[in-house]
Amino acid sequence: MIAKSRRKNIFLIGMMGSGKTSVGRLLAGELKMTFVDIDETIETVTEKSISEIFKEYGEQGFRELEGAFFREKAGQNNQVFSTGGGIILDEKNREVLHHKGFTVLLKASPDSLAKRIRNPATRPLLYSSHDLQGRLTQIWNKRQKLYESVARLSIATDDLAPGEAAERIIDYIRDIDEDN
Ligand code: S3P
């Protein structure tokens, strides 16, 4: 097993509602790594909600902030990241996901995602949607290739509790560590 101080980052990517934050917290706790939630970091530092940022600066402004925070934080090691669903849209972020750690894609069907997203009003990309599942399918279709291009491991979380998903990631990482 790689010594804690040498462990690279673990990046959790995936759609809104795929479980990145709950799985990430558990994973970080189990592996004694630092947990970083990019959306939460942005909200804390700017003292604005993600919705307010979208309203004031538009999606492009949000993406610039998101990328800047993400790439800055990813400069350190031994962290588990819960990234925002759109982190893979920027090529500079995809470079980091490739090279600065181990990237895990959490997947779930639009039906599961929609059930888990209790309050679409806090997610600007879903605001005006009367058909939540349809909107999530549309976003997934646009992003699927990008998510898959950077993920070294993919886990379907539909039928998994967050702790079970975290265990699968840990098992996989332990196997790789042992092979090295
Ligand atoms: C977004 C996902 C959100 C948040 C923002 C945009 C996206 O994060 O960053 O609303 O583009 O998919 P979560 O994936 O944590 O909900």
mmCIF file of C-alpha atoms and ligand atoms in Angstrom:
data_model
loop_
_atom_site.group_PDB
_atom_site.id
_atom_site.type_symbol
_atom_site.label_atom_id
_atom_site.label_comp_id
_atom_site.label_asym_id
_atom_site.label_seq_id
_atom_site.Cartn_x
_atom_site.Cartn_y
_atom_site.Cartn_z
ATOM 1 C CA MET A 1 0.000 0.000 0.000
ATOM 2 C CA ILE A 2 1.345 3.428 -0.944
ATOM 3 C CA ALA A 3 2.341 5.403 2.140
ATOM 4 C CA LYS A 4 -0.202 8.065 3.033
ATOM 5 C CA SER A 5 2.160 10.950 2.305
ATOM 6 C CA ARG A 6 2.817 9.627 -1.209
ATOM 7 C CA ARG A 7 -0.798 9.019 -2.119
ATOM 8 C CA LYS A 8 -2.019 10.938 -5.124
ATOM 9 C CA ASN A 9 -5.396 12.601 -5.180
ATOM 10 C CA ILE A 10 -8.625 10.757 -5.854
ATOM 11 C CA PHE A 11 -11.065 12.691 -8.042
ATOM 12 C CA LEU A 12 -14.728 11.744 -8.054
ATOM 13 C CA ILE A 13 -16.507 12.870 -11.191
ATOM 14 C CA GLY A 14 -20.033 12.338 -12.478
ATOM 15 C CA MET A 15 -23.426 13.878 -12.936
ATOM 16 C CA MET A 16 -25.355 15.861 -10.367
ATOM 17 C CA GLY A 17 -26.880 13.342 -7.961
ATOM 18 C CA SER A 18 -24.365 10.583 -8.708
ATOM 19 C CA GLY A 19 -23.182 10.534 -5.069
ATOM 20 C CA LYS A 20 -19.800 12.309 -5.335
ATOM 21 C CA THR A 21 -20.130 14.212 -2.068
ATOM 22 C CA SER A 22 -21.464 11.423 0.145
ATOM 23 C CA VAL A 23 -19.096 8.807 -1.298
ATOM 24 C CA GLY A 24 -16.173 11.250 -1.174
ATOM 25 C CA ARG A 25 -16.641 12.072 2.506
ATOM 26 C CA LEU A 26 -16.684 8.383 3.440
ATOM 27 C CA LEU A 27 -13.733 7.578 1.218
ATOM 28 C CA ALA A 28 -11.637 10.391 2.645
ATOM 29 C CA GLY A 29 -12.493 9.277 6.198
ATOM 30 C CA GLU A 30 -11.564 5.633 5.501
ATOM 31 C CA LEU A 31 -8.318 6.486 3.731
ATOM 32 C CA LYS A 32 -7.394 9.298 6.139
ATOM 33 C CA MET A 33 -7.204 11.728 3.257
ATOM 34 C CA THR A 34 -8.443 15.330 3.136
ATOM 35 C CA PHE A 35 -11.906 15.798 1.656
ATOM 36 C CA VAL A 36 -12.371 18.687 -0.789
ATOM 37 C CA ASP A 37 -15.786 19.592 -2.209
ATOM 38 C CA ILE A 38 -15.183 22.067 -5.011
ATOM 39 C CA ASP A 39 -18.685 23.600 -5.032
ATOM 40 C CA GLU A 40 -18.561 24.013 -1.265
ATOM 41 C CA THR A 41 -15.100 25.604 -1.458
ATOM 42 C CA ILE A 42 -16.341 28.092 -4.069
ATOM 43 C CA GLU A 43 -19.374 28.962 -1.930
ATOM 44 C CA THR A 44 -17.256 29.437 1.199
ATOM 45 C CA VAL A 45 -14.583 31.563 -0.437
ATOM 46 C CA THR A 46 -16.933 33.755 -2.473
ATOM 47 C CA GLU A 47 -19.625 33.845 0.245
ATOM 48 C CA LYS A 48 -22.158 33.252 -2.536
ATOM 49 C CA SER A 49 -24.259 30.235 -3.442
ATOM 50 C CA ILE A 50 -23.647 28.448 -6.763
ATOM 51 C CA SER A 51 -27.038 29.774 -7.912
ATOM 52 C CA GLU A 52 -26.028 33.365 -7.089
ATOM 53 C CA ILE A 53 -22.758 32.939 -8.966
ATOM 54 C CA PHE A 54 -24.596 31.647 -12.060
ATOM 55 C CA LYS A 55 -27.012 34.577 -11.793
ATOM 56 C CA GLU A 56 -24.296 37.224 -11.419
ATOM 57 C CA TYR A 57 -21.568 35.901 -13.716
ATOM 58 C CA GLY A 58 -23.365 33.397 -15.957
ATOM 59 C CA GLU A 59 -22.327 29.801 -16.539
ATOM 60 C CA GLN A 60 -19.056 30.889 -18.174
ATOM 61 C CA GLY A 61 -18.103 32.937 -15.108
ATOM 62 C CA PHE A 62 -18.889 29.986 -12.864
ATOM 63 C CA ARG A 63 -16.791 27.637 -15.022
ATOM 64 C CA GLU A 64 -13.797 29.972 -14.768
ATOM 65 C CA LEU A 65 -14.062 30.084 -10.987
ATOM 66 C CA GLU A 66 -14.612 26.333 -10.787
ATOM 67 C CA GLY A 67 -11.552 25.583 -12.923
ATOM 68 C CA ALA A 68 -9.346 28.028 -11.039
ATOM 69 C CA PHE A 69 -10.271 26.590 -7.616
ATOM 70 C CA PHE A 70 -10.012 23.023 -8.843
ATOM 71 C CA ARG A 71 -6.602 23.371 -10.449
ATOM 72 C CA GLU A 72 -5.231 25.303 -7.500
ATOM 73 C CA LYS A 73 -6.399 22.688 -4.960
ATOM 74 C CA ALA A 74 -5.220 19.789 -7.120
ATOM 75 C CA GLY A 75 -1.671 21.084 -6.740
ATOM 76 C CA GLN A 76 -1.513 19.290 -3.383
ATOM 77 C CA ASN A 77 -1.707 15.531 -2.806
ATOM 78 C CA ASN A 78 -3.559 13.169 -0.483
ATOM 79 C CA GLN A 79 -7.013 14.630 -1.077
ATOM 80 C CA VAL A 80 -10.337 13.152 -2.149
ATOM 81 C CA PHE A 81 -12.225 15.550 -4.411
ATOM 82 C CA SER A 82 -15.923 15.809 -5.005
ATOM 83 C CA THR A 83 -16.013 17.834 -8.222
ATOM 84 C CA GLY A 84 -18.975 19.635 -9.774
ATOM 85 C CA GLY A 85 -20.665 17.688 -12.567
ATOM 86 C CA GLY A 86 -19.309 20.027 -15.240
ATOM 87 C CA ILE A 87 -15.633 19.862 -14.261
ATOM 88 C CA ILE A 88 -14.814 17.735 -17.327
ATOM 89 C CA LEU A 89 -15.984 20.428 -19.760
ATOM 90 C CA ASP A 90 -12.692 22.336 -19.614
ATOM 91 C CA GLU A 91 -9.701 20.689 -21.235
ATOM 92 C CA LYS A 92 -7.335 22.146 -18.618
ATOM 93 C CA ASN A 93 -9.350 20.389 -15.919
ATOM 94 C CA ARG A 94 -9.304 17.133 -17.879
ATOM 95 C CA GLU A 95 -5.488 17.347 -18.004
ATOM 96 C CA VAL A 96 -5.430 17.564 -14.212
ATOM 97 C CA LEU A 97 -7.898 14.682 -13.871
ATOM 98 C CA HIS A 98 -5.564 12.618 -16.048
ATOM 99 C CA HIS A 99 -2.284 13.445 -14.417
ATOM 100 C CA LYS A 100 -2.739 14.611 -10.836
ATOM 101 C CA GLY A 101 -4.515 11.625 -9.356
ATOM 102 C CA PHE A 102 -6.848 8.700 -9.799
ATOM 103 C CA THR A 103 -10.194 9.592 -11.354
ATOM 104 C CA VAL A 104 -13.361 7.653 -10.586
ATOM 105 C CA LEU A 105 -16.611 8.126 -12.504
ATOM 106 C CA LEU A 106 -19.766 7.599 -10.476
ATOM 107 C CA LYS A 107 -22.607 6.696 -12.812
ATOM 108 C CA ALA A 108 -26.341 6.365 -12.272
ATOM 109 C CA SER A 109 -29.418 6.197 -14.475
ATOM 110 C CA PRO A 110 -31.375 9.427 -15.051
ATOM 111 C CA ASP A 111 -34.135 7.891 -12.936
ATOM 112 C CA SER A 112 -31.810 7.374 -9.937
ATOM 113 C CA LEU A 113 -30.242 10.804 -10.404
ATOM 114 C CA ALA A 114 -33.633 12.494 -10.488
ATOM 115 C CA LYS A 115 -34.732 10.673 -7.319
ATOM 116 C CA ARG A 116 -31.592 11.739 -5.463
ATOM 117 C CA ILE A 117 -31.766 15.385 -6.514
ATOM 118 C CA ARG A 118 -34.169 16.547 -3.872
ATOM 119 C CA ASN A 119 -34.001 20.212 -4.693
ATOM 120 C CA PRO A 120 -33.355 21.061 -8.364
ATOM 121 C CA ALA A 121 -33.742 24.746 -7.440
ATOM 122 C CA THR A 122 -30.182 24.745 -6.032
ATOM 123 C CA ARG A 123 -28.780 23.485 -9.369
ATOM 124 C CA PRO A 124 -28.966 26.210 -12.006
ATOM 125 C CA LEU A 125 -28.696 23.835 -14.968
ATOM 126 C CA LEU A 126 -31.897 22.121 -13.838
ATOM 127 C CA TYR A 127 -33.907 25.204 -12.842
ATOM 128 C CA SER A 128 -36.382 25.554 -15.600
ATOM 129 C CA SER A 129 -36.768 21.894 -16.356
ATOM 130 C CA HIS A 130 -40.242 20.384 -16.235
ATOM 131 C CA ASP A 131 -38.797 17.053 -17.264
ATOM 132 C CA LEU A 132 -35.929 16.401 -14.869
ATOM 133 C CA GLN A 133 -35.050 12.959 -16.221
ATOM 134 C CA GLY A 134 -35.106 14.228 -19.802
ATOM 135 C CA ARG A 135 -32.844 17.151 -18.935
ATOM 136 C CA LEU A 136 -30.397 14.864 -17.077
ATOM 137 C CA THR A 137 -30.330 12.486 -20.056
ATOM 138 C CA GLN A 138 -29.580 15.386 -22.382
ATOM 139 C CA ILE A 139 -26.689 16.597 -20.179
ATOM 140 C CA TRP A 140 -25.307 13.037 -19.820
ATOM 141 C CA ASN A 141 -25.406 12.479 -23.574
ATOM 142 C CA LYS A 142 -23.362 15.619 -24.126
ATOM 143 C CA ARG A 143 -20.798 14.728 -21.462
ATOM 144 C CA GLN A 144 -20.519 10.949 -21.456
ATOM 145 C CA LYS A 145 -17.435 10.764 -23.716
ATOM 146 C CA LEU A 146 -15.638 13.422 -21.704
ATOM 147 C CA TYR A 147 -16.335 11.670 -18.393
ATOM 148 C CA GLU A 148 -15.193 8.351 -19.815
ATOM 149 C CA SER A 149 -12.066 9.846 -21.361
ATOM 150 C CA VAL A 150 -10.600 10.701 -17.952
ATOM 151 C CA ALA A 151 -11.985 7.950 -15.685
ATOM 152 C CA ARG A 152 -9.753 5.041 -14.693
ATOM 153 C CA LEU A 153 -12.593 3.375 -12.827
ATOM 154 C CA SER A 154 -16.367 3.579 -13.346
ATOM 155 C CA ILE A 155 -18.902 2.556 -10.736
ATOM 156 C CA ALA A 156 -22.675 2.324 -11.177
ATOM 157 C CA THR A 157 -24.127 3.675 -7.955
ATOM 158 C CA ASP A 158 -27.832 2.986 -8.654
ATOM 159 C CA ASP A 159 -28.033 0.044 -6.263
ATOM 160 C CA LEU A 160 -25.173 0.948 -3.944
ATOM 161 C CA ALA A 161 -25.227 2.794 -0.640
ATOM 162 C CA PRO A 162 -22.465 5.448 -0.441
ATOM 163 C CA GLY A 163 -20.450 3.211 1.908
ATOM 164 C CA GLU A 164 -20.586 0.330 -0.573
ATOM 165 C CA ALA A 165 -19.408 2.552 -3.427
ATOM 166 C CA ALA A 166 -16.559 3.814 -1.225
ATOM 167 C CA GLU A 167 -15.584 0.207 -0.389
ATOM 168 C CA ARG A 168 -15.411 -0.691 -4.096
ATOM 169 C CA ILE A 169 -13.087 2.205 -4.755
ATOM 170 C CA ILE A 170 -10.894 1.262 -1.800
ATOM 171 C CA ASP A 171 -10.691 -2.380 -2.942
ATOM 172 C CA TYR A 172 -9.703 -1.302 -6.435
ATOM 173 C CA ILE A 173 -7.068 1.140 -5.223
ATOM 174 C CA ARG A 174 -5.588 -1.434 -2.836
ATOM 175 C CA ASP A 175 -5.193 -3.868 -5.725
ATOM 176 C CA ILE A 176 -3.364 -1.285 -7.797
ATOM 177 C CA ASP A 177 -1.173 -0.281 -4.830
ATOM 178 C CA GLU A 178 -0.224 -3.923 -4.307
ATOM 179 C CA ASP A 179 0.711 -4.289 -7.966
ATOM 180 C CA ASN A 180 3.122 -1.338 -7.727
HETATM 181 C C1 S3P B 1 -23.093 21.334 -12.267
HETATM 182 C C2 S3P B 1 -23.098 20.533 -11.155
HETATM 183 C C3 S3P B 1 -23.191 21.078 -9.792
HETATM 184 C C4 S3P B 1 -22.656 22.516 -9.748
HETATM 185 C C5 S3P B 1 -23.303 23.357 -10.782
HETATM 186 C C6 S3P B 1 -23.108 22.813 -12.200
HETATM 187 C C7 S3P B 1 -22.995 20.694 -13.611
HETATM 188 O O1 S3P B 1 -22.432 20.267 -8.889
HETATM 189 O O2 S3P B 1 -21.261 22.535 -9.933
HETATM 190 O O3 S3P B 1 -24.663 23.436 -10.475
HETATM 191 O O4 S3P B 1 -22.658 21.386 -14.573
HETATM 192 O O5 S3P B 1 -23.245 19.464 -13.714
HETATM 193 P P1 S3P B 1 -22.888 18.780 -8.426
HETATM 194 O O6 S3P B 1 -22.497 17.835 -9.520
HETATM 195 O O7 S3P B 1 -22.100 18.553 -7.180
HETATM 196 O O8 S3P B 1 -24.342 18.839 -8.179
#
